[in-house]
Amino acid sequence: MSNVFSSTHPLVAHKLTKLRDINTNPKKFRELVRELAALLAYEATADLLVTPRNVETPMTATNGYELQEKIGLVPILRAGLGMVEGFWELMPSAEVWHIGIYRDEKTLKPVEYYNKLPVEPTVSVCLILDPMLATGGSAIATIDVLKRWGVKKIKFVGLIGAPEGIEIMQKTHPDVPIYLACIDDHLNQNGYIVPGLGDAGDRQFGTA
Ligand code: PRP
Ligand code: URA
């Protein structure tokens, strides 16, 4: 699993445990999703390209860097929305392009319902945001959309991944690295991640 990153950071482990807790209310849940997203953003952007730029400090002129790549954040509605703020704290000028996809409850297949991407890509790297990588259907459908859009560099950033979803993602889109807070045990018969955290959208928006 060479292109799968699963965090070993103690802050991530601590916050993820609170996130999983059935007693965590939606307000706290949203706060934790935002904080975990910021911690993962740091890892997922470690290989962004920079160009040299001179800078004048109060003491002298010196060499520095600025980001070369134009970043697009692609939250999968609904649950991915909660990760945007965490990323924006670190990269405030990133564009946000929403993709609306839900899983059909019976078939577990992704159903796309919202996409306002312009004809030409406006960014050079896309970071797909979704807390849950379960069967992988939603993530794969989103990557398909972004590749058709013409973006070459795509990464998936989630909080919890199931082995089943990771495996199919790697088979279908081996060029897309996956960044997660944790890899869980398995999917249950309803396609939910175990131990997981339940329904990430419902827990954020109080709609359980
Ligand atoms: C959840 C989650 C992912 C998807 C993951 O969304 O936020 O998008 O399920 O499952 P998959 O890997 O099997 O596709 P959901 O379909 O519940 O939509 P919602 O966020 O609008 O509630
Ligand atoms: N979507 C969720 O929100 N949770 C899961 O466990 C699986 C899919």
XYZ file of C-alpha atoms and ligand atoms in Angstrom:
238
model
C 0.000 0.000 0.000
C 2.747 2.362 -1.022
C 0.502 5.313 -1.813
C -1.712 4.978 1.268
C -0.822 7.203 4.216
C -2.382 6.424 7.591
C -1.495 8.895 10.318
C 0.455 7.850 13.401
C 0.278 11.320 14.979
C -0.904 11.301 18.627
C -3.082 14.403 18.088
C -4.856 12.648 15.227
C -5.386 9.488 17.308
C -6.734 11.528 20.241
C -9.141 13.609 18.151
C -10.290 10.644 16.071
C -11.229 8.740 19.235
C -13.409 11.676 20.347
C -14.918 11.832 16.856
C -15.916 8.158 16.964
C -17.564 8.535 20.382
C -21.354 8.086 20.156
C -21.715 10.813 22.829
C -19.955 13.507 20.764
C -22.574 16.077 19.741
C -22.764 17.666 16.232
C -21.072 20.928 17.326
C -18.065 19.094 18.779
C -18.123 16.623 15.884
C -17.814 19.481 13.337
C -14.975 21.036 15.358
C -13.085 17.723 15.379
C -13.620 17.139 11.646
C -12.177 20.616 10.957
C -9.160 20.048 13.228
C -8.423 16.575 11.865
C -8.696 17.910 8.327
C -6.065 20.572 9.108
C -3.707 17.953 10.557
C -4.115 15.749 7.462
C -3.789 18.742 5.141
C -0.265 19.204 6.424
C 0.644 15.611 5.454
C -1.221 15.581 2.140
C 0.523 18.701 0.857
C 4.106 17.750 1.771
C 5.079 17.293 -1.899
C 3.523 20.462 -3.364
C 5.869 22.215 -5.746
C 7.384 25.587 -4.824
C 9.300 28.198 -6.779
C 12.094 30.371 -5.380
C 11.164 33.944 -4.419
C 13.284 36.648 -2.848
C 12.032 38.276 0.317
C 13.084 41.373 2.247
C 13.198 40.810 6.015
C 13.701 43.723 8.460
C 17.377 42.608 8.535
C 18.283 41.758 4.943
C 17.204 40.304 1.636
C 17.098 36.508 1.493
C 15.855 33.574 -0.560
C 12.450 32.055 0.057
C 9.718 30.110 -1.708
C 6.144 30.377 -2.820
C 3.662 27.704 -3.823
C 3.747 26.988 -7.522
C 0.647 24.835 -7.768
C -2.935 26.047 -7.878
C -4.914 23.972 -5.407
C -8.531 22.923 -5.773
C -10.386 21.484 -2.783
C -13.133 19.076 -3.847
C -15.458 18.221 -0.948
C -17.913 15.410 -1.670
C -21.321 16.581 -0.399
C -22.426 16.425 2.228
C -19.856 15.138 4.674
C -16.776 16.476 2.878
C -17.980 20.041 3.515
C -16.821 19.886 7.121
C -13.208 19.335 6.053
C -12.964 22.473 3.915
C -12.378 24.976 6.745
C -9.459 22.940 8.108
C -7.762 23.028 4.717
C -8.605 26.699 4.151
C -6.839 27.606 7.396
C -3.596 26.445 5.771
C -4.297 27.352 2.126
C -6.809 30.237 2.154
C -6.611 30.889 -1.574
C -7.519 27.331 -2.587
C -10.544 27.129 -4.878
C -13.428 24.935 -3.716
C -15.320 22.847 -6.259
C -18.237 20.909 -4.771
C -19.264 17.509 -6.076
C -22.634 16.162 -4.946
C -22.723 12.370 -4.628
C -24.738 10.123 -2.327
C -24.765 6.362 -1.950
C -27.933 4.588 -2.941
C -28.943 2.890 0.319
C -29.847 -0.418 -1.339
C -27.202 -0.818 -4.032
C -24.477 1.274 -2.270
C -23.660 2.656 -5.725
C -22.773 6.354 -6.005
C -25.387 8.715 -7.444
C -24.082 12.058 -8.731
C -26.477 15.014 -8.243
C -24.353 18.178 -8.281
C -21.399 19.267 -10.399
C -20.728 22.822 -11.603
C -17.180 22.369 -12.862
C -16.352 24.752 -15.705
C -15.277 23.271 -19.032
C -11.536 23.853 -18.541
C -9.700 22.951 -15.321
C -8.812 26.026 -13.245
C -6.431 24.243 -10.843
C -3.400 21.985 -11.221
C -3.937 19.772 -8.177
C -7.204 18.546 -6.654
C -7.574 17.369 -3.066
C -10.775 15.336 -2.721
C -12.227 15.683 0.777
C -14.564 13.122 2.323
C -14.346 11.781 5.888
C -15.390 8.237 4.901
C -13.904 5.858 2.319
C -16.221 2.856 2.618
C -16.890 0.821 -0.568
C -14.861 3.444 -2.454
C -17.703 4.102 -4.898
C -18.088 7.829 -4.125
C -14.343 8.506 -4.220
C -13.871 6.598 -7.501
C -16.810 8.414 -9.135
C -15.302 11.755 -8.051
C -11.871 10.860 -9.409
C -13.515 9.841 -12.706
C -15.150 13.298 -12.874
C -11.885 15.126 -12.109
C -9.879 13.113 -14.632
C -12.471 13.839 -17.313
C -12.170 17.522 -16.293
C -8.465 17.250 -17.134
C -6.742 17.447 -13.743
C -3.588 15.321 -13.661
C -2.644 15.496 -9.980
C -5.362 14.206 -7.657
C -5.221 13.123 -4.005
C -7.895 11.720 -1.718
C -7.985 12.919 1.887
C -10.332 11.186 4.328
C -10.580 10.435 8.018
C -11.471 6.724 8.094
C -10.937 4.162 5.338
C -12.137 0.569 5.038
C -9.692 -1.998 3.595
C -12.290 -2.913 0.943
C -12.542 0.681 -0.338
C -8.808 1.249 -0.257
C -8.190 -1.913 -2.287
C -10.619 -1.009 -5.062
C -9.368 2.579 -5.137
C -5.834 1.362 -5.638
C -6.887 -1.013 -8.406
C -9.021 1.577 -10.207
C -6.905 4.699 -9.698
C -3.402 3.593 -8.601
C -2.078 7.088 -9.388
C -4.208 8.716 -6.668
C -2.604 8.701 -3.213
C -4.868 8.228 -0.191
C -4.350 10.121 3.079
C -6.288 8.916 6.123
C -6.389 9.395 9.874
C -6.963 5.642 10.287
C -7.644 2.391 8.427
C -10.464 0.498 10.114
C -11.361 -3.167 10.279
C -14.103 -3.913 7.744
C -17.455 -2.949 6.214
C -20.659 -4.393 7.671
C -23.491 -5.828 5.559
C -24.950 -2.324 5.106
C -21.682 -0.896 3.817
C -20.836 0.955 7.052
C -17.288 1.070 8.330
C -16.626 -0.896 11.546
C -15.720 0.366 14.099
C -16.101 3.650 12.160
C -18.152 6.515 13.511
C -21.590 5.953 11.984
C -22.920 8.285 9.284
C -20.482 11.183 8.935
C -23.015 13.468 7.203
C -25.766 12.874 9.745
C -23.408 13.342 12.695
C -22.114 16.672 11.354
C -25.457 18.115 10.379
C -27.548 16.692 13.238
C -29.797 14.710 10.901
C -29.354 11.222 12.376
C -21.022 8.992 2.786
C -19.623 9.544 2.862
C -19.057 9.235 1.510
C -19.714 7.916 1.184
C -18.705 6.840 1.376
O -21.860 9.828 2.082
O -19.579 10.901 3.196
O -19.352 10.213 0.542
O -20.807 7.766 2.104
O -19.220 5.616 0.995
P -18.657 4.802 -0.254
O -17.160 4.783 -0.101
O -19.274 3.459 -0.048
O -19.117 5.457 -1.500
P -23.435 9.537 1.942
O -23.711 8.685 0.768
O -23.942 9.024 3.260
O -24.032 10.959 1.602
P -24.244 12.211 2.562
O -22.887 12.723 2.940
O -24.986 13.168 1.708
O -25.018 11.769 3.756
N -20.633 6.607 4.956
C -20.618 7.008 6.250
O -20.964 8.151 6.564
N -20.212 6.119 7.168
C -19.815 4.874 6.870
O -19.442 4.111 7.782
C -19.844 4.481 5.518
C -20.257 5.369 4.585
